[in-house]
Tab-separated table of C-alpha atoms in Angstrom:
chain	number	residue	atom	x	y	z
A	2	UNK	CA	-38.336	-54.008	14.298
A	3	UNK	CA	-35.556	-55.380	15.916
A	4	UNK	CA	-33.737	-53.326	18.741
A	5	UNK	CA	-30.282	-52.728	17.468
A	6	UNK	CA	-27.229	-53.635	19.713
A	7	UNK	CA	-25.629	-50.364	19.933
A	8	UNK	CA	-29.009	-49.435	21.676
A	9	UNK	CA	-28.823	-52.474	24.289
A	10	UNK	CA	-30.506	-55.353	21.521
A	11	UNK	CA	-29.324	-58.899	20.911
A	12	UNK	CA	-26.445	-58.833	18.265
A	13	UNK	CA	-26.613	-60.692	15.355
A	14	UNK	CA	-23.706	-62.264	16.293
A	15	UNK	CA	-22.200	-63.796	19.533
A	16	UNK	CA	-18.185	-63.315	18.353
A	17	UNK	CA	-16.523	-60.642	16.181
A	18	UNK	CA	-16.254	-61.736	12.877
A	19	UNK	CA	-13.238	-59.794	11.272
A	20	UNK	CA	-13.383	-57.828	7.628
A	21	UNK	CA	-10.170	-60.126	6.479
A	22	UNK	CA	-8.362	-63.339	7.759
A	23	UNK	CA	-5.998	-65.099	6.696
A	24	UNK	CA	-6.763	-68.426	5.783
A	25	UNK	CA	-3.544	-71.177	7.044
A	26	UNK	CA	-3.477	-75.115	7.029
A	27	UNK	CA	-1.366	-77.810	7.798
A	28	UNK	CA	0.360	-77.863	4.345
A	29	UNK	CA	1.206	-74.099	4.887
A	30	UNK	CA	2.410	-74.771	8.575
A	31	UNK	CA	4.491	-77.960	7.837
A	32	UNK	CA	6.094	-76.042	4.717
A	33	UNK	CA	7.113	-73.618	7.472
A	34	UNK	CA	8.548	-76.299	9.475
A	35	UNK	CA	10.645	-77.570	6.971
A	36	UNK	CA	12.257	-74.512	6.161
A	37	UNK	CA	13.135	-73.936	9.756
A	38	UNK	CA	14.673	-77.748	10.259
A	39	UNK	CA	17.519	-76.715	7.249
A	40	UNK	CA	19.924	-75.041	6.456
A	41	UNK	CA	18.530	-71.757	5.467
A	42	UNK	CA	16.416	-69.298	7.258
A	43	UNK	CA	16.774	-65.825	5.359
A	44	UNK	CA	17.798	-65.750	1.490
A	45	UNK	CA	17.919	-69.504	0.136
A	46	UNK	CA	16.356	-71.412	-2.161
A	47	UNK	CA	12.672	-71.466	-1.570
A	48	UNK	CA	12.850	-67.204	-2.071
A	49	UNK	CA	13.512	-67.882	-5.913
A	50	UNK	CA	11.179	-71.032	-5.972
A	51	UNK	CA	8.161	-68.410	-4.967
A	52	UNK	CA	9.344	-65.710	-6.976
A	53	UNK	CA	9.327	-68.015	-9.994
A	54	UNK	CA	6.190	-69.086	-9.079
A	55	UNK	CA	4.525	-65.846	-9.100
A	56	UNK	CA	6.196	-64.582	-12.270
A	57	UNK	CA	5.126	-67.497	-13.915
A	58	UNK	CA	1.264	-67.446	-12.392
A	59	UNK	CA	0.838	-63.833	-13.421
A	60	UNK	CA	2.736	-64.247	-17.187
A	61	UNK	CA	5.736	-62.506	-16.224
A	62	UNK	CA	9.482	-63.127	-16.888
A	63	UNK	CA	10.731	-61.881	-13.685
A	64	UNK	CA	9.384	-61.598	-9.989
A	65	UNK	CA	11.591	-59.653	-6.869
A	66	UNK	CA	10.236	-60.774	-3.309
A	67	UNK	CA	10.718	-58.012	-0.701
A	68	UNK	CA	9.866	-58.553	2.886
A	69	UNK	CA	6.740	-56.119	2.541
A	70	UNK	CA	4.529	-54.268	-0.313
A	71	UNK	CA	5.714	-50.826	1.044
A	72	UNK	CA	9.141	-51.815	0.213
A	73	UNK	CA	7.926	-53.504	-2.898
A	74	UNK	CA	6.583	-50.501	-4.294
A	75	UNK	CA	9.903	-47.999	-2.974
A	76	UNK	CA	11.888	-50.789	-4.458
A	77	UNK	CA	9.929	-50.545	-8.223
A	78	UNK	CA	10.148	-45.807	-7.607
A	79	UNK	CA	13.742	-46.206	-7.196
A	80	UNK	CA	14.149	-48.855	-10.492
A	81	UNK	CA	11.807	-46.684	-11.886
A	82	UNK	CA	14.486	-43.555	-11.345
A	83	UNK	CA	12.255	-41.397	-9.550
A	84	UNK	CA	14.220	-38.898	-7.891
A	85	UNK	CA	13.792	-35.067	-6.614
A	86	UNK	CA	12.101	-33.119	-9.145
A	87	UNK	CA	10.040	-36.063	-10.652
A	88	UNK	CA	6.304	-35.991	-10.817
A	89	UNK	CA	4.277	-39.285	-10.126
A	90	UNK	CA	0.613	-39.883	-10.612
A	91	UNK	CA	-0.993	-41.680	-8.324
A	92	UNK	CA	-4.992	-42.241	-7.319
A	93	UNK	CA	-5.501	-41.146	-3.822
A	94	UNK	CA	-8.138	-43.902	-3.178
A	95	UNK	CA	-5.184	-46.095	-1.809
A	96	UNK	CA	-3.028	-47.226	1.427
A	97	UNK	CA	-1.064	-44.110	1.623
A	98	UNK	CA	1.905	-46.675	0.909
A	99	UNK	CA	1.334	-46.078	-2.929
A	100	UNK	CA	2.409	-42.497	-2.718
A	101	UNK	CA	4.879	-42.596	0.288
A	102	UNK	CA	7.426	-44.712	-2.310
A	103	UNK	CA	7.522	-41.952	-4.259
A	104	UNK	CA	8.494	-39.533	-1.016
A	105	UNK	CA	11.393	-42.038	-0.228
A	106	UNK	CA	12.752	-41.045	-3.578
A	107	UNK	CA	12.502	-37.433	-3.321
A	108	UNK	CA	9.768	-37.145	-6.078
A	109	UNK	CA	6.027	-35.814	-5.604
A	110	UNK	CA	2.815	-37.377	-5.565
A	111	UNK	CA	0.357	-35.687	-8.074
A	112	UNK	CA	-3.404	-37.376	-7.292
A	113	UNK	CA	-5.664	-37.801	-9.999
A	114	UNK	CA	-9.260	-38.340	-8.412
A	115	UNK	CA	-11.138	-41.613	-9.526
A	116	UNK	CA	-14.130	-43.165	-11.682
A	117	UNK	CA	-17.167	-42.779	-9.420
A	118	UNK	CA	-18.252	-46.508	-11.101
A	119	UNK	CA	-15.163	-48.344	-10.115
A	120	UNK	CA	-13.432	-46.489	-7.700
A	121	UNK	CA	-10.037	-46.521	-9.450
A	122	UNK	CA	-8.190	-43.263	-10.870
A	123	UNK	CA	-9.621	-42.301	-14.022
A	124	UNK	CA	-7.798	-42.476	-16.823
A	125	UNK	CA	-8.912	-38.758	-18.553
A	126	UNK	CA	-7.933	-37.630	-14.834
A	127	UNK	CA	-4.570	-38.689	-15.065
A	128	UNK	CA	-3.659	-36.774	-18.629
A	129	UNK	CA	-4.711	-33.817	-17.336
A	130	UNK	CA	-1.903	-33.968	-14.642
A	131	UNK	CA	0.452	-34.472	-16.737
A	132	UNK	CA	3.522	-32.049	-17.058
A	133	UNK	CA	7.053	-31.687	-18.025
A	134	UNK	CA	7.866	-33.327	-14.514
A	135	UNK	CA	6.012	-36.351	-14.949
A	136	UNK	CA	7.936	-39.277	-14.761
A	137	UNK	CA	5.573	-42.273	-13.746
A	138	UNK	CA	2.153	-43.406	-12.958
A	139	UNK	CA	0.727	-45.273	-10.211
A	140	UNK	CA	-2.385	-46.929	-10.784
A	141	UNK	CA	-4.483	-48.892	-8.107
A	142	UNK	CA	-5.968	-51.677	-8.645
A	143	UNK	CA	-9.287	-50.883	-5.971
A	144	UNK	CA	-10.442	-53.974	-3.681
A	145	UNK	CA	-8.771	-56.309	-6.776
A	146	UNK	CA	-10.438	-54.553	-9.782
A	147	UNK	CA	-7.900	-54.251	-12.690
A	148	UNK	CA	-7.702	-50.350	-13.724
A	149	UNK	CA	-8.492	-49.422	-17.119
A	150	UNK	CA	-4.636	-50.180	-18.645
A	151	UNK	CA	-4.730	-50.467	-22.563
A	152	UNK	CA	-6.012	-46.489	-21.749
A	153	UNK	CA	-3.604	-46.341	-19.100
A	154	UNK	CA	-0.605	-47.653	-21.200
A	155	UNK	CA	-2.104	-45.665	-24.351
A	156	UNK	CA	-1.623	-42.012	-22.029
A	157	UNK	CA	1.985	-43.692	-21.359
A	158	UNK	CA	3.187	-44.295	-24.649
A	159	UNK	CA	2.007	-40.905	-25.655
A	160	UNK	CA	4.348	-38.973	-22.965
A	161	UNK	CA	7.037	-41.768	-22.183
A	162	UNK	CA	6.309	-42.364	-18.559
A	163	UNK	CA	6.911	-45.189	-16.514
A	164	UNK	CA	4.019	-47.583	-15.191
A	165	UNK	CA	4.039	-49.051	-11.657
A	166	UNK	CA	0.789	-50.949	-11.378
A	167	UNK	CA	-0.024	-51.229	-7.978
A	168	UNK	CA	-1.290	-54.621	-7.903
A	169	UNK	CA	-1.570	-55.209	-4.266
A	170	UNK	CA	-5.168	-56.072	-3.942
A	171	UNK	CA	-5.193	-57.831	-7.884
A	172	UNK	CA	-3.141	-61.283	-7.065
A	173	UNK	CA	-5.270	-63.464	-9.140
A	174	UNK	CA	-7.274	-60.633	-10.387
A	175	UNK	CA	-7.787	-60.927	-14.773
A	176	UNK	CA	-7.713	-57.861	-17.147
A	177	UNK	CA	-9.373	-58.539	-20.206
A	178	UNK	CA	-8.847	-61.841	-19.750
A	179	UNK	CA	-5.130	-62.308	-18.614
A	180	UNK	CA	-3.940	-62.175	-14.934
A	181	UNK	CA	-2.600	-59.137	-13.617
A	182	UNK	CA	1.042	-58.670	-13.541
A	183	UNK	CA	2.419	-58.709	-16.775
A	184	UNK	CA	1.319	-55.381	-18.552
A	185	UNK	CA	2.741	-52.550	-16.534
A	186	UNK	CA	6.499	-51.735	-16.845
A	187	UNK	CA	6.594	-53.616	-12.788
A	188	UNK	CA	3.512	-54.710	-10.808
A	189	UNK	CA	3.816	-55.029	-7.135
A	190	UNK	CA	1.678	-57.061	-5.114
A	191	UNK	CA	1.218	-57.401	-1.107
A	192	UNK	CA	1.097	-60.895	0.573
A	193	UNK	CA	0.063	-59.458	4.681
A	194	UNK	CA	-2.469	-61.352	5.989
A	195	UNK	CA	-5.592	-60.274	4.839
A	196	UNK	CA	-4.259	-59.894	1.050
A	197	UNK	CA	-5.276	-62.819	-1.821
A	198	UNK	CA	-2.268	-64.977	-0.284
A	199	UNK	CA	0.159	-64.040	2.759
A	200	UNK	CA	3.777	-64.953	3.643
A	201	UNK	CA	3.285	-62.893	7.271
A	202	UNK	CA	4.464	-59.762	5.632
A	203	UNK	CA	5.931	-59.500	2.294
A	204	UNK	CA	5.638	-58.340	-1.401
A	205	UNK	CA	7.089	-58.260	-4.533
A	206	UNK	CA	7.301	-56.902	-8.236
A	207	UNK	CA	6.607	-58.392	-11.434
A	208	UNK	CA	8.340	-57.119	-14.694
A	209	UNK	CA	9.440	-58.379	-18.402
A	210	UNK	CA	12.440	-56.039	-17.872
A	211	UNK	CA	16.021	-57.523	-17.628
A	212	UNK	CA	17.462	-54.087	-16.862
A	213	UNK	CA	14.817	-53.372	-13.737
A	214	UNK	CA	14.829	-56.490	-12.103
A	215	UNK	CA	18.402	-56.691	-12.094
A	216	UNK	CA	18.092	-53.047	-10.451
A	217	UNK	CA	16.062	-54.183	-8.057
A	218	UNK	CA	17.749	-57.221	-7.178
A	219	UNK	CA	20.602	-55.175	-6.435
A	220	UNK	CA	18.461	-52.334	-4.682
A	221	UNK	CA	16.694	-55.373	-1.857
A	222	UNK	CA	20.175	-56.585	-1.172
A	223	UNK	CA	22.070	-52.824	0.024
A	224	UNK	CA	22.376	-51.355	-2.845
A	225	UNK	CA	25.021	-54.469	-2.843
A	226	UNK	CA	25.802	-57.372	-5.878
A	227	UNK	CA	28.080	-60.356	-6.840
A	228	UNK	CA	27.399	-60.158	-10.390
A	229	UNK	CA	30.502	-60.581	-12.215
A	230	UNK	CA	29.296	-58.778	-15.366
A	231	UNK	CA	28.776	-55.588	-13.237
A	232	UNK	CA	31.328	-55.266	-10.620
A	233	UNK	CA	33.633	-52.070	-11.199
A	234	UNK	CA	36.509	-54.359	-9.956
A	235	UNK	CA	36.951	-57.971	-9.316
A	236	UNK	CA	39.314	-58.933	-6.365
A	237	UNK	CA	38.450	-62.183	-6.065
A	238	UNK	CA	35.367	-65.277	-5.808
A	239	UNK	CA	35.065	-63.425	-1.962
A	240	UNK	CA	34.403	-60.156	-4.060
A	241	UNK	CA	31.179	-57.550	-3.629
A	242	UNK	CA	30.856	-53.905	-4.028
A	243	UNK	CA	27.619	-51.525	-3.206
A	244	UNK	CA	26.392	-49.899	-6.657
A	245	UNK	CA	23.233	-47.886	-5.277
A	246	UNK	CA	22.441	-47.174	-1.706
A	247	UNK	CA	19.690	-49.942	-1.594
A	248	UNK	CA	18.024	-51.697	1.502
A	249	UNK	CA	17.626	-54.525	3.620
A	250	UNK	CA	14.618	-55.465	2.210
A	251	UNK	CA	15.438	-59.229	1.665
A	252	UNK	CA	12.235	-61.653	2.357
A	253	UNK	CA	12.990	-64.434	4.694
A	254	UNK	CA	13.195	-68.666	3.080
A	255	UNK	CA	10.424	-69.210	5.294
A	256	UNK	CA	7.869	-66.792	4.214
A	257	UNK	CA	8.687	-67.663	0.771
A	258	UNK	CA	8.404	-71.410	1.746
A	259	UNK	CA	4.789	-70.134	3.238
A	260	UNK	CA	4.059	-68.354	0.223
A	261	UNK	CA	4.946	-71.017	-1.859
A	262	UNK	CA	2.485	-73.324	-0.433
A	263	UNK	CA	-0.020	-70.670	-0.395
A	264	UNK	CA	0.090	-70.283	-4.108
A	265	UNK	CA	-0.898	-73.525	-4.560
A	266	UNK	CA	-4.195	-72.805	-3.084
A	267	UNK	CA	-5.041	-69.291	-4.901
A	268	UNK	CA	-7.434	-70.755	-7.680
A	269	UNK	CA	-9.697	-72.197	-4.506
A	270	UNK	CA	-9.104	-68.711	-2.171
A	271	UNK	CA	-10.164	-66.693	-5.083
A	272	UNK	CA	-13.166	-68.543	-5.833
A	273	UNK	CA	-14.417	-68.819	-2.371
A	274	UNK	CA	-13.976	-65.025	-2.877
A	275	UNK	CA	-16.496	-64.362	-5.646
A	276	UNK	CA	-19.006	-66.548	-4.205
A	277	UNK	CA	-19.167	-64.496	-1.256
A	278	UNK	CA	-19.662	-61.217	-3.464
A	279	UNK	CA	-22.274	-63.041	-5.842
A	280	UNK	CA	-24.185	-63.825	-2.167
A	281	UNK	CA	-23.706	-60.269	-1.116
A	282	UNK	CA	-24.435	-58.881	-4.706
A	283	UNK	CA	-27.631	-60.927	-4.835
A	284	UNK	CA	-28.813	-60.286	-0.978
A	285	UNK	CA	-28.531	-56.795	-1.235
A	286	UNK	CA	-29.925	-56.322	-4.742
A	287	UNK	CA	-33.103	-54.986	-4.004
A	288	UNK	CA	-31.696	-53.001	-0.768
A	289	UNK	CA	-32.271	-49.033	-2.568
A	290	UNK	CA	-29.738	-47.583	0.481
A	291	UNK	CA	-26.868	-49.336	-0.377
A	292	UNK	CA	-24.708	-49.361	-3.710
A	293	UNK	CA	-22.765	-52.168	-4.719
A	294	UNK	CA	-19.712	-53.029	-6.314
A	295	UNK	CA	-19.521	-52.021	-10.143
A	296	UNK	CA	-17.065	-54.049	-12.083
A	297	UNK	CA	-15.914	-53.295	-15.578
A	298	UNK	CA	-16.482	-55.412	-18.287
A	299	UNK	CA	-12.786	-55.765	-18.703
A	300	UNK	CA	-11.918	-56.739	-15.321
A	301	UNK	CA	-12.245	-59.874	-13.273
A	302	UNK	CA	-11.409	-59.233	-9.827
A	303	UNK	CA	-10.450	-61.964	-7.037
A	304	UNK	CA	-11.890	-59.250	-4.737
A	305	UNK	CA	-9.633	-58.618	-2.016
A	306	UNK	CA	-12.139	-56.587	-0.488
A	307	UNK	CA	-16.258	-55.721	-0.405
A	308	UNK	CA	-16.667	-51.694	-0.410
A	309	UNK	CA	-20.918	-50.813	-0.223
A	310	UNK	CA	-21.536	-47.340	-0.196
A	311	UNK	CA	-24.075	-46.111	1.404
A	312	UNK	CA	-27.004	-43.153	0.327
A	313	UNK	CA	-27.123	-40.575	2.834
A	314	UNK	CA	-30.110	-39.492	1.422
A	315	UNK	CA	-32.094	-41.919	1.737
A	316	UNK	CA	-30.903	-42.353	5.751
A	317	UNK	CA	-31.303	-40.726	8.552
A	318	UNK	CA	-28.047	-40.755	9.905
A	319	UNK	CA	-24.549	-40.535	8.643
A	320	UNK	CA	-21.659	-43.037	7.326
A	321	UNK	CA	-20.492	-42.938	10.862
A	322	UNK	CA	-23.356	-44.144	12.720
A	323	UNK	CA	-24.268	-47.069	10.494
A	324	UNK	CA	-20.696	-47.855	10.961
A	325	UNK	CA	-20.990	-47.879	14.210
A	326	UNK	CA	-24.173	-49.978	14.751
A	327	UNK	CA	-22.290	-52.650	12.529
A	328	UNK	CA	-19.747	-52.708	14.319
A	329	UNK	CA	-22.345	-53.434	17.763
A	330	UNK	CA	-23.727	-56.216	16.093
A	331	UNK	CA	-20.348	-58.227	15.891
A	332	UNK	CA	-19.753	-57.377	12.415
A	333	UNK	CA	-15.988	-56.085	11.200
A	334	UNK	CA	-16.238	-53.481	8.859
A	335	UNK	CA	-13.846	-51.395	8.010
A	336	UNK	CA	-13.314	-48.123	5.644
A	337	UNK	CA	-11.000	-48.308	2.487
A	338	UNK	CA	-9.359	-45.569	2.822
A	339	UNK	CA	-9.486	-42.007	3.830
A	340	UNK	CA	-7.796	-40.413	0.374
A	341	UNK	CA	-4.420	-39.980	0.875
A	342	UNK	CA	-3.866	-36.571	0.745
A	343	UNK	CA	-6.118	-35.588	3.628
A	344	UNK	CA	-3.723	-37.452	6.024
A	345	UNK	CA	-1.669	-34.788	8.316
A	346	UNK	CA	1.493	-35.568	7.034
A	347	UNK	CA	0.110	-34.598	3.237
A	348	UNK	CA	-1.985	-31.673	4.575
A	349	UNK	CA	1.264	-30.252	6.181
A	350	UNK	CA	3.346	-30.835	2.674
A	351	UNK	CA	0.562	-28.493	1.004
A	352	UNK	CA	-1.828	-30.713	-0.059
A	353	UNK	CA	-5.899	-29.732	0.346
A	354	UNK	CA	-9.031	-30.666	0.842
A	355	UNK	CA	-11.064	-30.668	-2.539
A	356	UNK	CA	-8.096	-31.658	-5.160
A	357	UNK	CA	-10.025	-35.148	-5.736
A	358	UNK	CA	-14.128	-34.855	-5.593
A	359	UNK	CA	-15.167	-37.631	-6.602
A	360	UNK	CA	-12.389	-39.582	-3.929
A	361	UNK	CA	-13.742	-37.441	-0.646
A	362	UNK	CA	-17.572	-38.148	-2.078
A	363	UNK	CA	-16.834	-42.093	-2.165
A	364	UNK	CA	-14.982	-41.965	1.296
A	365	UNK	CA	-17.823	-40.261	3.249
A	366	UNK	CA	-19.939	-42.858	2.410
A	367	UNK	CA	-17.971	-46.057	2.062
A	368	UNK	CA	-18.124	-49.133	3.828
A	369	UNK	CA	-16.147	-52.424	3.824
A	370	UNK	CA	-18.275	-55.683	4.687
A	371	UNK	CA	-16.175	-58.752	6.331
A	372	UNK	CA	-15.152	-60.941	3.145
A	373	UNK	CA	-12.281	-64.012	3.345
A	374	UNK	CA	-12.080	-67.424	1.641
A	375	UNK	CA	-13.089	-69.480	5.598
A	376	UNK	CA	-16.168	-67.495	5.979
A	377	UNK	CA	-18.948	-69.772	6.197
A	378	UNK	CA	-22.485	-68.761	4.500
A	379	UNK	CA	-23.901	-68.758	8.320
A	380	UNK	CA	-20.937	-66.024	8.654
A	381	UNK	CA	-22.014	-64.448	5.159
A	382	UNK	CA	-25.845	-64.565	5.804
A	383	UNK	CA	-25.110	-62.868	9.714
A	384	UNK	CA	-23.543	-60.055	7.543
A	385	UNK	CA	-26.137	-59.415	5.381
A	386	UNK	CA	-28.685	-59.774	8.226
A	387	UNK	CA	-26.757	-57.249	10.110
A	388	UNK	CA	-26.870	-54.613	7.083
A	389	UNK	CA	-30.311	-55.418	6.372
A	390	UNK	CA	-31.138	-54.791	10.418
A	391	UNK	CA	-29.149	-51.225	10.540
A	392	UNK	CA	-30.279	-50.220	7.205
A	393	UNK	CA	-34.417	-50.550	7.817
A	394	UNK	CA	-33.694	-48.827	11.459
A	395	UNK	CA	-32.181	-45.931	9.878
A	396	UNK	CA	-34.085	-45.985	6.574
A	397	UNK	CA	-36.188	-42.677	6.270
């Protein structure tokens, strides 16, 4: 058996081979460039050209770029009219940016824990949460696997709430056969690096509603608008009045430029993607200490990232320690996520350990392998020989 690095051995690797990347050419670069040699470097023209280009890629009628997901998903609360006193239901197997949105607007988080087979919140989970507070929904779309949302929308109907898809690992990602994007009430995605596409930082929401995007156009901008059609007054062409007390949450012309040219490369970056987990599925098959991915028959994910969970019981050591030896090897895993409500900030607001089993069972054991459209098999098959070499030193 192979002496593992962490114990002085020869790593599988000679470099560090990150868990995401962003993946940049020339075309991306010089798009960039050209942005920067006119006229326009913050809102102009190339903002609407990628928001149009998004709406129409996902089957939506209306797309609002915002210079990150966080503020994408504050941006779709406040449209949303979450305010103090207002429930939300969110899954707690998320960034804890899902549920901090709905802090910004005075409302409360309410977790619902998850499907042990695909890691997203449970739809039977989420009715039982409901009360005369709820106002919204928040459902996850885990690693790029579309939640359950006919069910989802079914529970939403039923009580009149609001649905905020958060979409941020799903650009590209199917559901039932049609992208993500166009089903919720707004969708937000996430374009930082490591996401399906990237414009440096950035995001942006998805909707079929006139009334909401207009909101949120407004809402990006200051809380500020031009709109003739809405002004209280109208002094002149110079004219502009603040309506809501919005943000600065404008995206620049050449990030959108950069995601523009991005976009035009998705198809290829998402099917790199599933040929990396269809060699991971198939290398790990017959490994009895590891669990793979599940995906529901319904979804089609572009897999924004690999979770493997490991079985403690058949191991002699912990999560932490396999982690650890990984990580020795010259292998970047990571851990998606520690459930949101057993951060500090959420213990202190009342929040405790236990509210979402099935969430705190999947976190002590999860793992997230290195997966992003350059990898090379040699970088796919030093993975999977890394796993393979912790995995039969710790097996019991």
């Amino acid at each position: 058996m192979d002496k593992l690095a962490i114990f002085g051995g020869k790593p599988i690797r000679d470099t560090y081979l990150s868990y995401g990347k962003q993946t940049v050419d020339e075309s991306d670069i010089q798009a960039v460039v050209d942005v920067l040699k006119g006229d326009y470097l913050t809102t102009g023209p190339f903002v609407k050209e990628f928001e149009n280009k998004v709406a129409s890629y996902v089957g939506a009628k209306y797309a609002v770029a915002v210079s990150n997901g966080t503020a994408a998903l504050h941006m779709a609360c406040f449209a949303a009219g979450i305010k103090d006193g207002d429930e939300v239901i969110v899954s707690p197997m998320t960034f804890a940016a899902s549920s901090n949105a709905v802090l910004y607007c005075g409302g409360t988080p309410v977790f619902a824990d998850i499907d042990p087979m695909t890691y997203n919140i449970d739809p039977d989970g989420i009715e039982a949460k409901i009360t005369n507070k709820t106002k919204a929904i928040i459902p996850v779309d885990f690693s790029g696997q579309s939640v359950d949302m006919d069910r989802i929308k079914e529970i939403a109907d039923k009580y009149n709430l609001i649905i905020i898809e958060d979409a941020a690992h799903a650009l590209g990602s199917e559901y039932k056969g049609t992208k993500v994007g166009s089903k919720a009430d707004m969708v937000e995605f996430s374009f930082h690096p490591v996401k399906l596409i990237t414009t440096g930082e950035g995001g942006i929401v998805t909707t079929n509603s006139e009334k909401l995007y207009k909101k949120m156009m407004i809402f990006r901008s200051h809380g500020i608008t031009r709109e003739k059609e809405i002004l209280n007054e109208n002094h002149g062409p110079w004219y502009y009045e603040q309506q809501y007390l919005g943000y600065n949450y404008r995206l620049t012309d050449f990030q959108s430029a950069l995601g523009t040219s991005q976009m035009n490369k998705i198809e290829d970056f998402i099917s790199r993607r599933r040929e990396i987990v269809k060699l991971y599925n198939d290398s790990f098959k017959d490994l009895k200490e590891i669990v793979t991915p599940f995906e529901a028959e319904y979804s089609n994910s572009g897999w924004h990232i690999y979770v493997i969970k490991i079985k403690p019981e058949l191991l002699t050591v912990t999560r932490k320690e396999i982690f650890e030896a990984l990580q020795a090897e010259n292998i970047g895993v990571n851990v998606h996520y520690l459930p949101v409500y057993l951060h500090p900030y959420y213990r202190n607001l009342g929040y405790e350990k236990g509210l979402c089993p099935n969430a705190e069972e999947l976190y002590k054991n999860m793992i997230t392998l290195p997966l992003f459209p350059s990898m090379s098999d040699k970088d796919v098959n030093d993975v999977v020989t890394a796993v393979k070499k912790v995995i039969d030193y710790y097996r019991k």
